[in-house]
mmCIF file of C-alpha atoms in Angstrom:
data_model
loop_
_atom_site.group_PDB
_atom_site.id
_atom_site.type_symbol
_atom_site.label_atom_id
_atom_site.label_comp_id
_atom_site.label_asym_id
_atom_site.label_seq_id
_atom_site.Cartn_x
_atom_site.Cartn_y
_atom_site.Cartn_z
ATOM 1 C CA MET A 23 0.010 0.019 -0.009
ATOM 2 C CA THR A 24 2.816 2.401 0.917
ATOM 3 C CA GLU A 25 4.685 1.579 -2.354
ATOM 4 C CA ALA A 26 1.567 2.234 -4.376
ATOM 5 C CA PHE A 27 1.048 5.613 -2.609
ATOM 6 C CA THR A 28 4.678 6.546 -3.159
ATOM 7 C CA ALA A 29 4.435 5.706 -6.875
ATOM 8 C CA TYR A 30 1.285 7.701 -7.147
ATOM 9 C CA ILE A 31 2.894 10.802 -5.653
ATOM 10 C CA LYS A 32 5.952 10.411 -7.808
ATOM 11 C CA THR A 33 3.793 10.101 -10.916
ATOM 12 C CA ILE A 34 1.809 13.256 -10.097
ATOM 13 C CA THR A 35 5.071 15.136 -9.247
ATOM 14 C CA ALA A 36 6.704 14.099 -12.496
ATOM 15 C CA LEU A 37 3.681 15.108 -14.532
ATOM 16 C CA ILE A 38 3.508 18.539 -12.869
ATOM 17 C CA VAL A 39 7.211 19.176 -13.390
ATOM 18 C CA PHE A 40 6.937 17.998 -16.955
ATOM 19 C CA SER A 41 3.940 20.359 -17.599
ATOM 20 C CA ALA A 42 5.617 23.317 -16.009
ATOM 21 C CA THR A 43 8.791 22.784 -17.987
ATOM 22 C CA THR A 44 6.912 22.332 -21.232
ATOM 23 C CA SER A 45 4.914 25.507 -20.576
ATOM 24 C CA LEU A 46 8.165 27.518 -20.109
ATOM 25 C CA PHE A 47 9.539 26.563 -23.512
ATOM 26 C CA LEU A 48 6.322 27.162 -25.576
ATOM 27 C CA PRO A 49 5.836 30.427 -27.391
ATOM 28 C CA ASN A 50 2.931 32.710 -26.424
ATOM 29 C CA GLY A 51 -0.286 32.157 -28.337
ATOM 30 C CA THR A 52 -3.142 29.701 -28.860
ATOM 31 C CA PHE A 53 -0.799 26.711 -29.206
ATOM 32 C CA ARG A 54 0.491 27.331 -25.691
ATOM 33 C CA GLN A 55 -3.032 27.531 -24.352
ATOM 34 C CA TYR A 56 -3.999 24.297 -25.910
ATOM 35 C CA THR A 57 -0.863 22.552 -24.701
ATOM 36 C CA LYS A 58 -1.466 23.847 -21.103
ATOM 37 C CA TRP A 59 -5.027 22.594 -21.284
ATOM 38 C CA VAL A 60 -3.951 19.076 -22.553
ATOM 39 C CA LEU A 61 -1.248 18.891 -19.872
ATOM 40 C CA GLY A 62 -3.725 19.994 -17.153
ATOM 41 C CA VAL A 63 -6.162 17.281 -18.283
ATOM 42 C CA LEU A 64 -3.332 14.765 -18.154
ATOM 43 C CA VAL A 65 -2.399 15.782 -14.556
ATOM 44 C CA LEU A 66 -6.082 15.662 -13.482
ATOM 45 C CA THR A 67 -6.489 12.224 -15.034
ATOM 46 C CA ALA A 68 -3.516 10.943 -13.173
ATOM 47 C CA MET A 69 -4.857 12.405 -9.921
ATOM 48 C CA ILE A 70 -8.278 10.837 -10.399
ATOM 49 C CA GLU A 71 -7.114 7.397 -11.602
ATOM 50 C CA PRO A 72 -7.126 5.727 -8.128
ATOM 51 C CA ILE A 73 -10.811 6.721 -7.758
ATOM 52 C CA TRP A 74 -11.538 5.142 -11.168
ATOM 53 C CA ARG A 75 -9.886 1.860 -9.992
ATOM 54 C CA LEU A 76 -12.360 1.714 -7.100
ATOM 55 C CA PHE A 77 -15.312 1.554 -9.531
ATOM 56 C CA ASP A 78 -13.563 -0.694 -12.116
ATOM 57 C CA THR A 79 -15.877 -3.730 -12.139
ATOM 58 C CA GLU A 80 -13.791 -5.747 -14.663
ATOM 59 C CA HIS A 81 -10.769 -5.532 -12.309
ATOM 60 C CA THR A 82 -13.005 -6.497 -9.383
ATOM 61 C CA GLU A 83 -14.335 -9.568 -11.273
ATOM 62 C CA ILE A 84 -10.751 -10.691 -11.973
ATOM 63 C CA THR A 85 -9.868 -10.356 -8.322
ATOM 64 C CA MET A 86 -12.940 -12.286 -7.221
ATOM 65 C CA HIS A 87 -12.106 -14.958 -9.816
ATOM 66 C CA GLN A 88 -8.560 -15.219 -8.526
ATOM 67 C CA MET A 89 -9.813 -15.463 -4.923
ATOM 68 C CA VAL A 90 -12.170 -18.343 -5.877
ATOM 69 C CA ALA A 91 -9.260 -20.080 -7.687
ATOM 70 C CA VAL A 92 -7.067 -19.840 -4.522
ATOM 71 C CA GLN A 93 -9.840 -21.058 -2.190
ATOM 72 C CA PRO A 94 -9.371 -24.829 -2.630
ATOM 73 C CA GLU A 95 -5.616 -24.535 -1.842
ATOM 74 C CA TYR A 96 -6.464 -22.557 1.297
ATOM 75 C CA ASP A 97 -9.088 -25.204 2.248
ATOM 76 C CA THR A 98 -6.518 -27.924 1.779
ATOM 77 C CA GLN A 99 -3.979 -26.180 3.972
ATOM 78 C CA LEU A 100 -6.657 -25.503 6.594
ATOM 79 C CA GLN A 101 -7.753 -29.144 6.572
ATOM 80 C CA GLN A 102 -4.070 -30.256 6.844
ATOM 81 C CA LYS A 103 -3.523 -28.095 9.907
ATOM 82 C CA TRP A 104 -6.737 -29.348 11.495
ATOM 83 C CA VAL A 105 -5.589 -32.935 10.934
ATOM 84 C CA GLU A 106 -2.147 -32.158 12.386
ATOM 85 C CA LYS A 107 -3.642 -30.500 15.547
ATOM 86 C CA THR A 108 -6.128 -33.398 16.002
ATOM 87 C CA ALA A 109 -3.295 -35.886 15.806
ATOM 88 C CA GLU A 110 -1.282 -33.802 18.271
ATOM 89 C CA GLN A 111 -4.260 -33.690 20.715
ATOM 90 C CA THR A 112 -4.799 -37.455 20.355
ATOM 91 C CA ILE A 113 -1.121 -38.146 21.103
ATOM 92 C CA LEU A 114 -1.271 -35.787 24.102
ATOM 93 C CA THR A 115 -4.199 -37.631 25.414
ATOM 94 C CA GLU A 116 -2.556 -41.010 24.891
ATOM 95 C CA LEU A 117 0.646 -39.949 26.539
ATOM 96 C CA GLN A 118 -1.137 -38.342 29.522
ATOM 97 C CA LYS A 119 -2.662 -41.733 30.319
ATOM 98 C CA GLU A 120 0.826 -43.165 30.755
ATOM 99 C CA TYR A 121 2.595 -39.944 31.857
ATOM 100 C CA PRO A 122 0.049 -37.603 33.641
ATOM 101 C CA GLN A 123 2.848 -34.997 34.210
ATOM 102 C CA ILE A 124 2.923 -34.108 30.492
ATOM 103 C CA LEU A 125 1.388 -30.685 30.075
ATOM 104 C CA SER A 126 1.665 -30.159 26.378
ATOM 105 C CA VAL A 127 2.976 -31.770 23.086
ATOM 106 C CA ASP A 128 4.110 -29.895 20.015
ATOM 107 C CA MET A 129 4.844 -32.132 17.104
ATOM 108 C CA GLN A 130 7.056 -31.350 14.094
ATOM 109 C CA GLN A 131 5.183 -32.817 11.115
ATOM 110 C CA GLN A 132 5.647 -32.695 7.409
ATOM 111 C CA ASP A 133 3.101 -34.147 5.045
ATOM 112 C CA GLY A 134 1.378 -36.028 7.858
ATOM 113 C CA VAL A 135 4.602 -37.734 9.076
ATOM 114 C CA ILE A 136 5.872 -36.955 12.580
ATOM 115 C CA HIS A 137 9.574 -36.001 12.578
ATOM 116 C CA GLY A 138 9.921 -34.923 16.172
ATOM 117 C CA MET A 139 8.132 -33.947 19.372
ATOM 118 C CA GLU A 140 8.664 -31.237 21.934
ATOM 119 C CA MET A 141 6.960 -31.801 25.301
ATOM 120 C CA ILE A 142 6.543 -29.725 28.413
ATOM 121 C CA VAL A 143 6.317 -31.798 31.583
ATOM 122 C CA GLU A 144 5.964 -30.981 35.262
ATOM 123 C CA GLU A 145 8.871 -33.362 36.010
ATOM 124 C CA LYS A 146 11.062 -35.471 33.806
ATOM 125 C CA ILE A 147 11.109 -39.239 34.322
ATOM 126 C CA ALA A 148 14.116 -41.352 33.418
ATOM 127 C CA GLY A 149 13.544 -43.366 30.262
ATOM 128 C CA MET A 150 10.662 -41.212 29.057
ATOM 129 C CA GLU A 151 12.212 -40.225 25.787
ATOM 130 C CA HIS A 152 13.135 -43.935 25.015
ATOM 131 C CA ASN A 153 9.532 -45.220 25.649
ATOM 132 C CA ILE A 154 7.921 -42.412 23.662
ATOM 133 C CA ALA A 155 10.376 -42.777 20.773
ATOM 134 C CA LYS A 156 9.719 -46.474 20.701
ATOM 135 C CA LYS A 157 5.993 -46.029 20.821
ATOM 136 C CA TYR A 158 5.848 -43.540 17.873
ATOM 137 C CA GLY A 159 8.805 -44.839 15.860
ATOM 138 C CA LEU A 160 11.047 -41.861 16.449
ATOM 139 C CA GLU A 161 14.699 -41.381 17.306
ATOM 140 C CA GLU A 162 15.341 -40.385 20.902
ATOM 141 C CA GLU A 163 17.202 -37.253 19.806
ATOM 142 C CA ASN A 164 14.070 -36.019 18.000
ATOM 143 C CA ILE A 165 12.137 -35.851 21.274
ATOM 144 C CA LEU A 166 12.743 -32.765 23.424
ATOM 145 C CA ILE A 167 11.437 -32.685 26.949
ATOM 146 C CA ASN A 168 11.309 -29.442 28.874
ATOM 147 C CA THR A 169 10.050 -28.372 32.230
ATOM 148 C CA PRO A 170 8.318 -25.046 32.782
ATOM 149 C CA SER A 171 10.679 -22.363 33.988
#
């Protein structure tokens, strides 16, 4: 938005400088008057152009079409995040049955495959990483267990 506004101001400024410079080099007479009028209309048109864009229905239709085209991709991403969070919650519930001191689980997933887990526990129990890694088919070094500070 800021870039567009900066470009708009630069365009208006350049047109005004161009118009003023052109007017200085023209001889007096009717040709100068017509030229000033044409340059004035050009500057006014450039100033009003953003307002025209607001009412440009063809541009709006393209934007709506593009939004509709992107919607399925967004829905897929949203569904994937929902599945990941549901899996995370299910694993947290399962682990809390065995280890009630687990407060939260954050899984590192990619394409539905778990690559690692980070857990926050009230107190760390010896062998916890080994048992969890074995249960979910992970390497022990991919499981990080922290206690709240």
